[in-house]
Amino acid sequence: MRSFNSQPKAVKKTIRYILQDTDHDNLTELEQLLSSTIRKRKAMLENERENPRKQKEQREIYE
């Protein structure tokens, strides 16, 4: 796993926000949003691995 300092700026800002400024309700919402986004991206990558020809089509679905 990459270190915190080598992550993109947006990831570092998100993590800092979670650690410093969010309340419980907002944290729950962020958790659900991030989890669903990660699940979608993993599914897209799995599909690309299984069906490389459909790579472009899958990206268009998520945009």
JSON list of C-alpha atoms in Angstrom, two decimals:
[
{"chain": "A", "resi": 1, "resn": "MET", "atom": "CA", "xyz": [0.00, 0.00, 0.00]},
{"chain": "A", "resi": 2, "resn": "ARG", "atom": "CA", "xyz": [1.23, 3.47, -0.85]},
{"chain": "A", "resi": 3, "resn": "SER", "atom": "CA", "xyz": [2.07, 5.85, 1.96]},
{"chain": "A", "resi": 4, "resn": "PHE", "atom": "CA", "xyz": [-0.19, 8.75, 2.81]},
{"chain": "A", "resi": 5, "resn": "ASN", "atom": "CA", "xyz": [2.26, 11.27, 1.34]},
{"chain": "A", "resi": 6, "resn": "SER", "atom": "CA", "xyz": [2.31, 9.54, -2.03]},
{"chain": "A", "resi": 7, "resn": "GLN", "atom": "CA", "xyz": [-1.50, 9.63, -2.42]},
{"chain": "A", "resi": 8, "resn": "PRO", "atom": "CA", "xyz": [-3.17, 12.19, -4.72]},
{"chain": "A", "resi": 9, "resn": "LYS", "atom": "CA", "xyz": [-4.00, 15.55, -3.18]},
{"chain": "A", "resi": 10, "resn": "ALA", "atom": "CA", "xyz": [-7.76, 14.89, -3.30]},
{"chain": "A", "resi": 11, "resn": "VAL", "atom": "CA", "xyz": [-7.36, 11.66, -1.29]},
{"chain": "A", "resi": 12, "resn": "LYS", "atom": "CA", "xyz": [-5.24, 13.42, 1.34]},
{"chain": "A", "resi": 13, "resn": "LYS", "atom": "CA", "xyz": [-7.79, 16.23, 1.66]},
{"chain": "A", "resi": 14, "resn": "THR", "atom": "CA", "xyz": [-10.63, 13.72, 2.02]},
{"chain": "A", "resi": 15, "resn": "ILE", "atom": "CA", "xyz": [-8.81, 11.79, 4.74]},
{"chain": "A", "resi": 16, "resn": "ARG", "atom": "CA", "xyz": [-7.92, 14.97, 6.61]},
{"chain": "A", "resi": 17, "resn": "TYR", "atom": "CA", "xyz": [-11.54, 16.12, 6.39]},
{"chain": "A", "resi": 18, "resn": "ILE", "atom": "CA", "xyz": [-12.75, 12.81, 7.78]},
{"chain": "A", "resi": 19, "resn": "LEU", "atom": "CA", "xyz": [-10.25, 12.90, 10.63]},
{"chain": "A", "resi": 20, "resn": "GLN", "atom": "CA", "xyz": [-10.70, 16.57, 11.60]},
{"chain": "A", "resi": 21, "resn": "ASP", "atom": "CA", "xyz": [-14.00, 18.09, 10.53]},
{"chain": "A", "resi": 22, "resn": "THR", "atom": "CA", "xyz": [-16.79, 15.60, 10.02]},
{"chain": "A", "resi": 23, "resn": "ASP", "atom": "CA", "xyz": [-19.52, 14.68, 12.50]},
{"chain": "A", "resi": 24, "resn": "HIS", "atom": "CA", "xyz": [-21.08, 11.25, 13.02]},
{"chain": "A", "resi": 25, "resn": "ASP", "atom": "CA", "xyz": [-23.98, 11.71, 10.58]},
{"chain": "A", "resi": 26, "resn": "ASN", "atom": "CA", "xyz": [-21.78, 13.07, 7.82]},
{"chain": "A", "resi": 27, "resn": "LEU", "atom": "CA", "xyz": [-19.23, 10.33, 8.45]},
{"chain": "A", "resi": 28, "resn": "THR", "atom": "CA", "xyz": [-21.91, 7.70, 7.88]},
{"chain": "A", "resi": 29, "resn": "GLU", "atom": "CA", "xyz": [-22.96, 9.34, 4.61]},
{"chain": "A", "resi": 30, "resn": "LEU", "atom": "CA", "xyz": [-19.35, 9.58, 3.44]},
{"chain": "A", "resi": 31, "resn": "GLU", "atom": "CA", "xyz": [-18.76, 5.94, 4.33]},
{"chain": "A", "resi": 32, "resn": "GLN", "atom": "CA", "xyz": [-21.75, 4.83, 2.24]},
{"chain": "A", "resi": 33, "resn": "LEU", "atom": "CA", "xyz": [-20.76, 7.03, -0.69]},
{"chain": "A", "resi": 34, "resn": "LEU", "atom": "CA", "xyz": [-17.13, 5.92, -0.69]},
{"chain": "A", "resi": 35, "resn": "SER", "atom": "CA", "xyz": [-18.06, 2.25, -0.26]},
{"chain": "A", "resi": 36, "resn": "SER", "atom": "CA", "xyz": [-20.53, 2.27, -3.13]},
{"chain": "A", "resi": 37, "resn": "THR", "atom": "CA", "xyz": [-18.09, 4.11, -5.38]},
{"chain": "A", "resi": 38, "resn": "ILE", "atom": "CA", "xyz": [-15.30, 1.64, -4.57]},
{"chain": "A", "resi": 39, "resn": "ARG", "atom": "CA", "xyz": [-17.64, -1.32, -5.22]},
{"chain": "A", "resi": 40, "resn": "LYS", "atom": "CA", "xyz": [-18.62, 0.13, -8.62]},
{"chain": "A", "resi": 41, "resn": "ARG", "atom": "CA", "xyz": [-14.99, 0.71, -9.59]},
{"chain": "A", "resi": 42, "resn": "LYS", "atom": "CA", "xyz": [-13.97, -2.81, -8.51]},
{"chain": "A", "resi": 43, "resn": "ALA", "atom": "CA", "xyz": [-16.84, -4.28, -10.55]},
{"chain": "A", "resi": 44, "resn": "MET", "atom": "CA", "xyz": [-15.78, -2.24, -13.55]},
{"chain": "A", "resi": 45, "resn": "LEU", "atom": "CA", "xyz": [-12.17, -3.44, -13.23]},
{"chain": "A", "resi": 46, "resn": "GLU", "atom": "CA", "xyz": [-13.32, -7.06, -12.85]},
{"chain": "A", "resi": 47, "resn": "ASN", "atom": "CA", "xyz": [-15.42, -6.75, -16.00]},
{"chain": "A", "resi": 48, "resn": "GLU", "atom": "CA", "xyz": [-12.51, -5.21, -17.90]},
{"chain": "A", "resi": 49, "resn": "ARG", "atom": "CA", "xyz": [-10.28, -8.09, -16.87]},
{"chain": "A", "resi": 50, "resn": "GLU", "atom": "CA", "xyz": [-12.86, -10.65, -17.97]},
{"chain": "A", "resi": 51, "resn": "ASN", "atom": "CA", "xyz": [-13.97, -8.82, -21.12]},
{"chain": "A", "resi": 52, "resn": "PRO", "atom": "CA", "xyz": [-11.22, -6.51, -22.39]},
{"chain": "A", "resi": 53, "resn": "ARG", "atom": "CA", "xyz": [-13.24, -5.60, -25.50]},
{"chain": "A", "resi": 54, "resn": "LYS", "atom": "CA", "xyz": [-16.04, -4.13, -23.42]},
{"chain": "A", "resi": 55, "resn": "GLN", "atom": "CA", "xyz": [-13.69, -1.81, -21.54]},
{"chain": "A", "resi": 56, "resn": "LYS", "atom": "CA", "xyz": [-14.83, 1.31, -23.38]},
{"chain": "A", "resi": 57, "resn": "GLU", "atom": "CA", "xyz": [-18.52, 0.44, -22.98]},
{"chain": "A", "resi": 58, "resn": "GLN", "atom": "CA", "xyz": [-18.18, -0.05, -19.22]},
{"chain": "A", "resi": 59, "resn": "ARG", "atom": "CA", "xyz": [-16.49, 3.33, -18.77]},
{"chain": "A", "resi": 60, "resn": "GLU", "atom": "CA", "xyz": [-19.30, 5.03, -20.64]},
{"chain": "A", "resi": 61, "resn": "ILE", "atom": "CA", "xyz": [-21.88, 3.49, -18.27]},
{"chain": "A", "resi": 62, "resn": "TYR", "atom": "CA", "xyz": [-20.23, 4.99, -15.19]},
{"chain": "A", "resi": 63, "resn": "GLU", "atom": "CA", "xyz": [-19.68, 8.46, -16.64]}
]
